[in-house]
Amino acid sequence: MDLDEARTRILDAAEKLFYDRGIQAVGMDELRTAAGVSLKRLYQCFPAKHDLVEAYLRRRDGRWRAALAEYVDAHADGAADRPLAVFDWLGEWFAEDGFRGCAFLNAYGELGATSDRVGRVAREHKEALRGYVAGLVRALPVAEPEVLAGQLALLIDGAIADAALLGEPSAAWQARTAAVALMAAAGSAAGPGRRATEPDGT
């Protein structure tokens, strides 16, 4: 087994175990067993646990945001549908077996007070998500797109937390309903022209 294969197997094991059970509850020996690598190989790939935690979070960030963007691209009919498709994707994610909420907030809750690296990765993830939402909103005729993007990002995080804590996949639908209202209000504030909730071409 070469180093790249070992690294992938370790990260696969870490993503499942850390997300399912928490970072501090999982030791390196358990990770080694789950990945099917020697302890020596594990430490060759990740000299310390915090190196593995950061790599796990960064890989999850890329995969999570790529899956979201792919869904939005595939399911939104026009610019006005794209921000709402985010909430549709959340609803499908919430209904998946093994959903445990936001991996980045979970990690920050565990280690944010003692690990600058975890805090940095968690903040970068949230900033990237807000930037993505802002990009969707800028395509709409709204008065203050950055303000609306921030509001939608808060709805996204609130829905994730609600779904995780209360076991309510419908949190995505409730947040989507609120997003429709916010987008309509922002479109009205923009003045005459196409409303933010109207599809392109109408």
PDB file of C-alpha atoms in Angstrom:
ATOM      1  CA  MET A   1       0.000   0.000   0.000  1.00  0.00           C
ATOM      2  CA  ASP A   2       1.553   3.302  -1.068  1.00  0.00           C
ATOM      3  CA  LEU A   3       1.352   6.546   0.883  1.00  0.00           C
ATOM      4  CA  ASP A   4      -1.488   8.040  -1.187  1.00  0.00           C
ATOM      5  CA  GLU A   5      -3.683   4.978  -0.774  1.00  0.00           C
ATOM      6  CA  ALA A   6      -2.964   4.854   2.939  1.00  0.00           C
ATOM      7  CA  ARG A   7      -3.798   8.539   3.299  1.00  0.00           C
ATOM      8  CA  THR A   8      -7.113   8.080   1.491  1.00  0.00           C
ATOM      9  CA  ARG A   9      -8.058   5.088   3.637  1.00  0.00           C
ATOM     10  CA  ILE A  10      -7.176   6.954   6.818  1.00  0.00           C
ATOM     11  CA  LEU A  11      -9.211   9.994   5.785  1.00  0.00           C
ATOM     12  CA  ASP A  12     -12.165   7.796   4.845  1.00  0.00           C
ATOM     13  CA  ALA A  13     -12.062   6.166   8.276  1.00  0.00           C
ATOM     14  CA  ALA A  14     -11.605   9.497  10.026  1.00  0.00           C
ATOM     15  CA  GLU A  15     -14.544  11.090   8.233  1.00  0.00           C
ATOM     16  CA  LYS A  16     -16.892   8.328   9.281  1.00  0.00           C
ATOM     17  CA  LEU A  17     -15.674   7.983  12.857  1.00  0.00           C
ATOM     18  CA  PHE A  18     -15.163  11.673  13.628  1.00  0.00           C
ATOM     19  CA  TYR A  19     -18.521  12.685  12.144  1.00  0.00           C
ATOM     20  CA  ASP A  20     -20.458   9.826  13.722  1.00  0.00           C
ATOM     21  CA  ARG A  21     -18.942   9.906  17.197  1.00  0.00           C
ATOM     22  CA  GLY A  22     -16.904  13.061  17.645  1.00  0.00           C
ATOM     23  CA  ILE A  23     -13.204  13.752  17.326  1.00  0.00           C
ATOM     24  CA  GLN A  24     -12.140  13.360  20.924  1.00  0.00           C
ATOM     25  CA  ALA A  25     -13.954  10.029  21.316  1.00  0.00           C
ATOM     26  CA  VAL A  26     -11.862   8.397  18.575  1.00  0.00           C
ATOM     27  CA  GLY A  27      -8.250   7.435  19.210  1.00  0.00           C
ATOM     28  CA  MET A  28      -5.485   6.950  16.692  1.00  0.00           C
ATOM     29  CA  ASP A  29      -5.320   3.212  17.325  1.00  0.00           C
ATOM     30  CA  GLU A  30      -9.018   2.854  16.491  1.00  0.00           C
ATOM     31  CA  LEU A  31      -8.474   4.884  13.330  1.00  0.00           C
ATOM     32  CA  ARG A  32      -5.546   2.671  12.367  1.00  0.00           C
ATOM     33  CA  THR A  33      -7.696  -0.442  12.741  1.00  0.00           C
ATOM     34  CA  ALA A  34     -10.620   1.031  10.822  1.00  0.00           C
ATOM     35  CA  ALA A  35      -8.352   2.160   7.995  1.00  0.00           C
ATOM     36  CA  GLY A  36      -6.471  -1.123   7.853  1.00  0.00           C
ATOM     37  CA  VAL A  37      -3.037   0.475   8.087  1.00  0.00           C
ATOM     38  CA  SER A  38      -0.165   0.094  10.515  1.00  0.00           C
ATOM     39  CA  LEU A  39       0.328   2.630  13.273  1.00  0.00           C
ATOM     40  CA  LYS A  40       3.681   3.505  11.690  1.00  0.00           C
ATOM     41  CA  ARG A  41       2.004   4.233   8.352  1.00  0.00           C
ATOM     42  CA  LEU A  42      -0.695   6.287  10.078  1.00  0.00           C
ATOM     43  CA  TYR A  43       1.918   8.542  11.673  1.00  0.00           C
ATOM     44  CA  GLN A  44       3.851   8.764   8.415  1.00  0.00           C
ATOM     45  CA  CYS A  45       0.725  10.225   6.811  1.00  0.00           C
ATOM     46  CA  PHE A  46      -0.365  12.320   9.789  1.00  0.00           C
ATOM     47  CA  PRO A  47       2.348  12.944  12.398  1.00  0.00           C
ATOM     48  CA  ALA A  48      -0.199  14.191  14.955  1.00  0.00           C
ATOM     49  CA  LYS A  49      -3.932  13.873  15.443  1.00  0.00           C
ATOM     50  CA  HIS A  50      -4.520  17.565  14.830  1.00  0.00           C
ATOM     51  CA  ASP A  51      -2.948  17.136  11.364  1.00  0.00           C
ATOM     52  CA  LEU A  52      -5.508  14.451  10.604  1.00  0.00           C
ATOM     53  CA  VAL A  53      -8.384  16.508  11.992  1.00  0.00           C
ATOM     54  CA  GLU A  54      -7.489  19.465   9.799  1.00  0.00           C
ATOM     55  CA  ALA A  55      -7.104  17.269   6.713  1.00  0.00           C
ATOM     56  CA  TYR A  56     -10.463  15.596   7.435  1.00  0.00           C
ATOM     57  CA  LEU A  57     -12.229  18.937   7.762  1.00  0.00           C
ATOM     58  CA  ARG A  58     -10.641  20.426   4.648  1.00  0.00           C
ATOM     59  CA  ARG A  59     -11.534  17.409   2.533  1.00  0.00           C
ATOM     60  CA  ARG A  60     -15.084  17.404   3.882  1.00  0.00           C
ATOM     61  CA  ASP A  61     -15.395  21.118   3.124  1.00  0.00           C
ATOM     62  CA  GLY A  62     -14.470  20.582  -0.503  1.00  0.00           C
ATOM     63  CA  ARG A  63     -16.782  17.618  -0.934  1.00  0.00           C
ATOM     64  CA  TRP A  64     -19.714  19.231   0.878  1.00  0.00           C
ATOM     65  CA  ARG A  65     -19.597  22.466  -1.078  1.00  0.00           C
ATOM     66  CA  ALA A  66     -19.058  20.647  -4.377  1.00  0.00           C
ATOM     67  CA  ALA A  67     -22.117  18.444  -3.742  1.00  0.00           C
ATOM     68  CA  LEU A  68     -24.212  21.504  -2.922  1.00  0.00           C
ATOM     69  CA  ALA A  69     -23.119  23.411  -6.025  1.00  0.00           C
ATOM     70  CA  GLU A  70     -23.677  20.374  -8.256  1.00  0.00           C
ATOM     71  CA  TYR A  71     -27.211  19.973  -6.923  1.00  0.00           C
ATOM     72  CA  VAL A  72     -28.037  23.648  -7.411  1.00  0.00           C
ATOM     73  CA  ASP A  73     -26.678  23.599 -10.968  1.00  0.00           C
ATOM     74  CA  ALA A  74     -28.735  20.507 -11.792  1.00  0.00           C
ATOM     75  CA  HIS A  75     -32.030  21.471 -10.165  1.00  0.00           C
ATOM     76  CA  ALA A  76     -32.431  25.240 -10.461  1.00  0.00           C
ATOM     77  CA  ASP A  77     -34.293  26.498 -13.542  1.00  0.00           C
ATOM     78  CA  GLY A  78     -33.135  30.084 -13.275  1.00  0.00           C
ATOM     79  CA  ALA A  79     -31.325  32.615 -11.138  1.00  0.00           C
ATOM     80  CA  ALA A  80     -34.270  33.075  -8.772  1.00  0.00           C
ATOM     81  CA  ASP A  81     -34.443  29.333  -8.113  1.00  0.00           C
ATOM     82  CA  ARG A  82     -30.781  28.899  -7.266  1.00  0.00           C
ATOM     83  CA  PRO A  83     -30.786  30.211  -3.673  1.00  0.00           C
ATOM     84  CA  LEU A  84     -33.916  28.169  -2.930  1.00  0.00           C
ATOM     85  CA  ALA A  85     -32.358  25.011  -4.371  1.00  0.00           C
ATOM     86  CA  VAL A  86     -29.808  25.242  -1.548  1.00  0.00           C
ATOM     87  CA  PHE A  87     -32.602  24.532   0.924  1.00  0.00           C
ATOM     88  CA  ASP A  88     -33.935  21.683  -1.220  1.00  0.00           C
ATOM     89  CA  TRP A  89     -30.495  20.088  -1.074  1.00  0.00           C
ATOM     90  CA  LEU A  90     -30.379  20.576   2.685  1.00  0.00           C
ATOM     91  CA  GLY A  91     -33.692  18.726   3.008  1.00  0.00           C
ATOM     92  CA  GLU A  92     -32.274  15.716   1.174  1.00  0.00           C
ATOM     93  CA  TRP A  93     -29.114  15.803   3.287  1.00  0.00           C
ATOM     94  CA  PHE A  94     -31.089  16.023   6.538  1.00  0.00           C
ATOM     95  CA  ALA A  95     -33.035  12.890   5.590  1.00  0.00           C
ATOM     96  CA  GLU A  96     -29.897  10.802   5.017  1.00  0.00           C
ATOM     97  CA  ASP A  97     -28.967   8.047   7.451  1.00  0.00           C
ATOM     98  CA  GLY A  98     -26.109   9.185   9.623  1.00  0.00           C
ATOM     99  CA  PHE A  99     -26.851  12.915   9.437  1.00  0.00           C
ATOM    100  CA  ARG A 100     -25.207  14.514  12.477  1.00  0.00           C
ATOM    101  CA  GLY A 101     -25.380  18.207  11.709  1.00  0.00           C
ATOM    102  CA  CYS A 102     -22.550  20.505  10.666  1.00  0.00           C
ATOM    103  CA  ALA A 103     -19.165  18.787  10.947  1.00  0.00           C
ATOM    104  CA  PHE A 104     -17.462  22.163  11.293  1.00  0.00           C
ATOM    105  CA  LEU A 105     -19.602  23.448  14.132  1.00  0.00           C
ATOM    106  CA  ASN A 106     -19.320  20.036  15.783  1.00  0.00           C
ATOM    107  CA  ALA A 107     -15.534  20.172  15.550  1.00  0.00           C
ATOM    108  CA  TYR A 108     -15.439  23.765  16.742  1.00  0.00           C
ATOM    109  CA  GLY A 109     -17.625  22.876  19.701  1.00  0.00           C
ATOM    110  CA  GLU A 110     -15.200  20.131  20.664  1.00  0.00           C
ATOM    111  CA  LEU A 111     -11.862  21.759  19.925  1.00  0.00           C
ATOM    112  CA  GLY A 112     -12.348  25.395  18.984  1.00  0.00           C
ATOM    113  CA  ALA A 113     -11.283  26.682  22.394  1.00  0.00           C
ATOM    114  CA  THR A 114      -7.946  24.858  22.244  1.00  0.00           C
ATOM    115  CA  SER A 115      -7.179  24.499  18.517  1.00  0.00           C
ATOM    116  CA  ASP A 116      -6.609  27.550  16.353  1.00  0.00           C
ATOM    117  CA  ARG A 117      -6.404  25.257  13.331  1.00  0.00           C
ATOM    118  CA  VAL A 118      -9.884  23.828  13.859  1.00  0.00           C
ATOM    119  CA  GLY A 119     -11.273  27.301  14.436  1.00  0.00           C
ATOM    120  CA  ARG A 120      -9.644  28.569  11.253  1.00  0.00           C
ATOM    121  CA  VAL A 121     -10.950  25.725   9.094  1.00  0.00           C
ATOM    122  CA  ALA A 122     -14.466  26.093  10.531  1.00  0.00           C
ATOM    123  CA  ARG A 123     -14.480  29.842   9.852  1.00  0.00           C
ATOM    124  CA  GLU A 124     -13.142  29.358   6.342  1.00  0.00           C
ATOM    125  CA  HIS A 125     -15.905  26.852   5.624  1.00  0.00           C
ATOM    126  CA  LYS A 126     -18.620  29.243   6.800  1.00  0.00           C
ATOM    127  CA  GLU A 127     -17.060  32.140   4.901  1.00  0.00           C
ATOM    128  CA  ALA A 128     -16.886  30.042   1.728  1.00  0.00           C
ATOM    129  CA  LEU A 129     -20.522  29.018   2.111  1.00  0.00           C
ATOM    130  CA  ARG A 130     -21.575  32.629   2.615  1.00  0.00           C
ATOM    131  CA  GLY A 131     -19.515  33.624  -0.409  1.00  0.00           C
ATOM    132  CA  TYR A 132     -21.244  30.970  -2.504  1.00  0.00           C
ATOM    133  CA  VAL A 133     -24.683  32.167  -1.396  1.00  0.00           C
ATOM    134  CA  ALA A 134     -23.668  35.764  -2.078  1.00  0.00           C
ATOM    135  CA  GLY A 135     -22.729  34.768  -5.613  1.00  0.00           C
ATOM    136  CA  LEU A 136     -26.198  33.313  -6.131  1.00  0.00           C
ATOM    137  CA  VAL A 137     -27.894  36.394  -4.694  1.00  0.00           C
ATOM    138  CA  ARG A 138     -25.902  38.879  -6.779  1.00  0.00           C
ATOM    139  CA  ALA A 139     -27.653  37.502  -9.864  1.00  0.00           C
ATOM    140  CA  LEU A 140     -30.986  38.736  -8.473  1.00  0.00           C
ATOM    141  CA  PRO A 141     -32.489  42.238  -8.662  1.00  0.00           C
ATOM    142  CA  VAL A 142     -32.294  42.942  -4.938  1.00  0.00           C
ATOM    143  CA  ALA A 143     -31.453  46.147  -3.097  1.00  0.00           C
ATOM    144  CA  GLU A 144     -28.714  44.833  -0.810  1.00  0.00           C
ATOM    145  CA  PRO A 145     -27.432  41.459  -2.014  1.00  0.00           C
ATOM    146  CA  GLU A 146     -24.772  41.127   0.687  1.00  0.00           C
ATOM    147  CA  VAL A 147     -27.357  41.674   3.423  1.00  0.00           C
ATOM    148  CA  LEU A 148     -29.689  39.108   1.873  1.00  0.00           C
ATOM    149  CA  ALA A 149     -26.827  36.620   1.496  1.00  0.00           C
ATOM    150  CA  GLY A 150     -26.023  36.959   5.190  1.00  0.00           C
ATOM    151  CA  GLN A 151     -29.647  36.377   6.110  1.00  0.00           C
ATOM    152  CA  LEU A 152     -29.858  33.273   3.933  1.00  0.00           C
ATOM    153  CA  ALA A 153     -26.613  31.944   5.406  1.00  0.00           C
ATOM    154  CA  LEU A 154     -28.096  32.312   8.888  1.00  0.00           C
ATOM    155  CA  LEU A 155     -31.181  30.406   7.738  1.00  0.00           C
ATOM    156  CA  ILE A 156     -28.954  27.642   6.395  1.00  0.00           C
ATOM    157  CA  ASP A 157     -27.013  27.296   9.644  1.00  0.00           C
ATOM    158  CA  GLY A 158     -30.193  27.482  11.706  1.00  0.00           C
ATOM    159  CA  ALA A 159     -31.846  24.771   9.646  1.00  0.00           C
ATOM    160  CA  ILE A 160     -28.801  22.493   9.989  1.00  0.00           C
ATOM    161  CA  ALA A 161     -28.730  22.980  13.760  1.00  0.00           C
ATOM    162  CA  ASP A 162     -32.481  22.419  14.102  1.00  0.00           C
ATOM    163  CA  ALA A 163     -32.406  19.276  11.989  1.00  0.00           C
ATOM    164  CA  ALA A 164     -29.481  17.868  13.985  1.00  0.00           C
ATOM    165  CA  LEU A 165     -30.750  18.702  17.474  1.00  0.00           C
ATOM    166  CA  LEU A 166     -34.453  18.067  16.988  1.00  0.00           C
ATOM    167  CA  GLY A 167     -34.339  15.431  14.275  1.00  0.00           C
ATOM    168  CA  GLU A 168     -36.530  17.567  12.025  1.00  0.00           C
ATOM    169  CA  PRO A 169     -35.769  17.252   8.292  1.00  0.00           C
ATOM    170  CA  SER A 170     -38.644  19.710   7.784  1.00  0.00           C
ATOM    171  CA  ALA A 171     -36.328  22.437   9.095  1.00  0.00           C
ATOM    172  CA  ALA A 172     -35.084  22.804   5.523  1.00  0.00           C
ATOM    173  CA  TRP A 173     -38.611  23.457   4.255  1.00  0.00           C
ATOM    174  CA  GLN A 174     -39.287  25.967   7.018  1.00  0.00           C
ATOM    175  CA  ALA A 175     -36.046  27.787   6.259  1.00  0.00           C
ATOM    176  CA  ARG A 176     -36.891  27.735   2.544  1.00  0.00           C
ATOM    177  CA  THR A 177     -40.249  29.380   3.263  1.00  0.00           C
ATOM    178  CA  ALA A 178     -38.475  32.115   5.208  1.00  0.00           C
ATOM    179  CA  ALA A 179     -35.980  32.512   2.353  1.00  0.00           C
ATOM    180  CA  VAL A 180     -38.811  33.066  -0.134  1.00  0.00           C
ATOM    181  CA  ALA A 181     -40.173  35.859   2.064  1.00  0.00           C
ATOM    182  CA  LEU A 182     -36.748  37.480   2.457  1.00  0.00           C
ATOM    183  CA  MET A 183     -36.072  37.328  -1.265  1.00  0.00           C
ATOM    184  CA  ALA A 184     -39.472  38.820  -2.084  1.00  0.00           C
ATOM    185  CA  ALA A 185     -38.919  41.668   0.372  1.00  0.00           C
ATOM    186  CA  ALA A 186     -35.444  42.332  -0.984  1.00  0.00           C
ATOM    187  CA  GLY A 187     -36.824  42.338  -4.531  1.00  0.00           C
ATOM    188  CA  SER A 188     -39.507  44.835  -3.598  1.00  0.00           C
ATOM    189  CA  ALA A 189     -36.902  47.094  -2.010  1.00  0.00           C
ATOM    190  CA  ALA A 190     -34.952  47.064  -5.277  1.00  0.00           C
ATOM    191  CA  GLY A 191     -37.711  49.048  -6.960  1.00  0.00           C
ATOM    192  CA  PRO A 192     -39.512  48.422 -10.288  1.00  0.00           C
ATOM    193  CA  GLY A 193     -38.451  45.459 -12.360  1.00  0.00           C
ATOM    194  CA  ARG A 194     -38.477  41.694 -12.113  1.00  0.00           C
ATOM    195  CA  ARG A 195     -39.159  40.417  -8.611  1.00  0.00           C
ATOM    196  CA  ALA A 196     -36.508  38.248  -7.013  1.00  0.00           C
ATOM    197  CA  THR A 197     -38.822  35.243  -6.777  1.00  0.00           C
ATOM    198  CA  GLU A 198     -39.772  35.251 -10.456  1.00  0.00           C
ATOM    199  CA  PRO A 199     -37.929  32.781 -12.684  1.00  0.00           C
ATOM    200  CA  ASP A 200     -35.692  34.082 -15.448  1.00  0.00           C
ATOM    201  CA  GLY A 201     -37.429  34.968 -18.665  1.00  0.00           C
ATOM    202  CA  THR A 202     -40.817  35.930 -17.186  1.00  0.00           C
TER     203      THR A 202
END
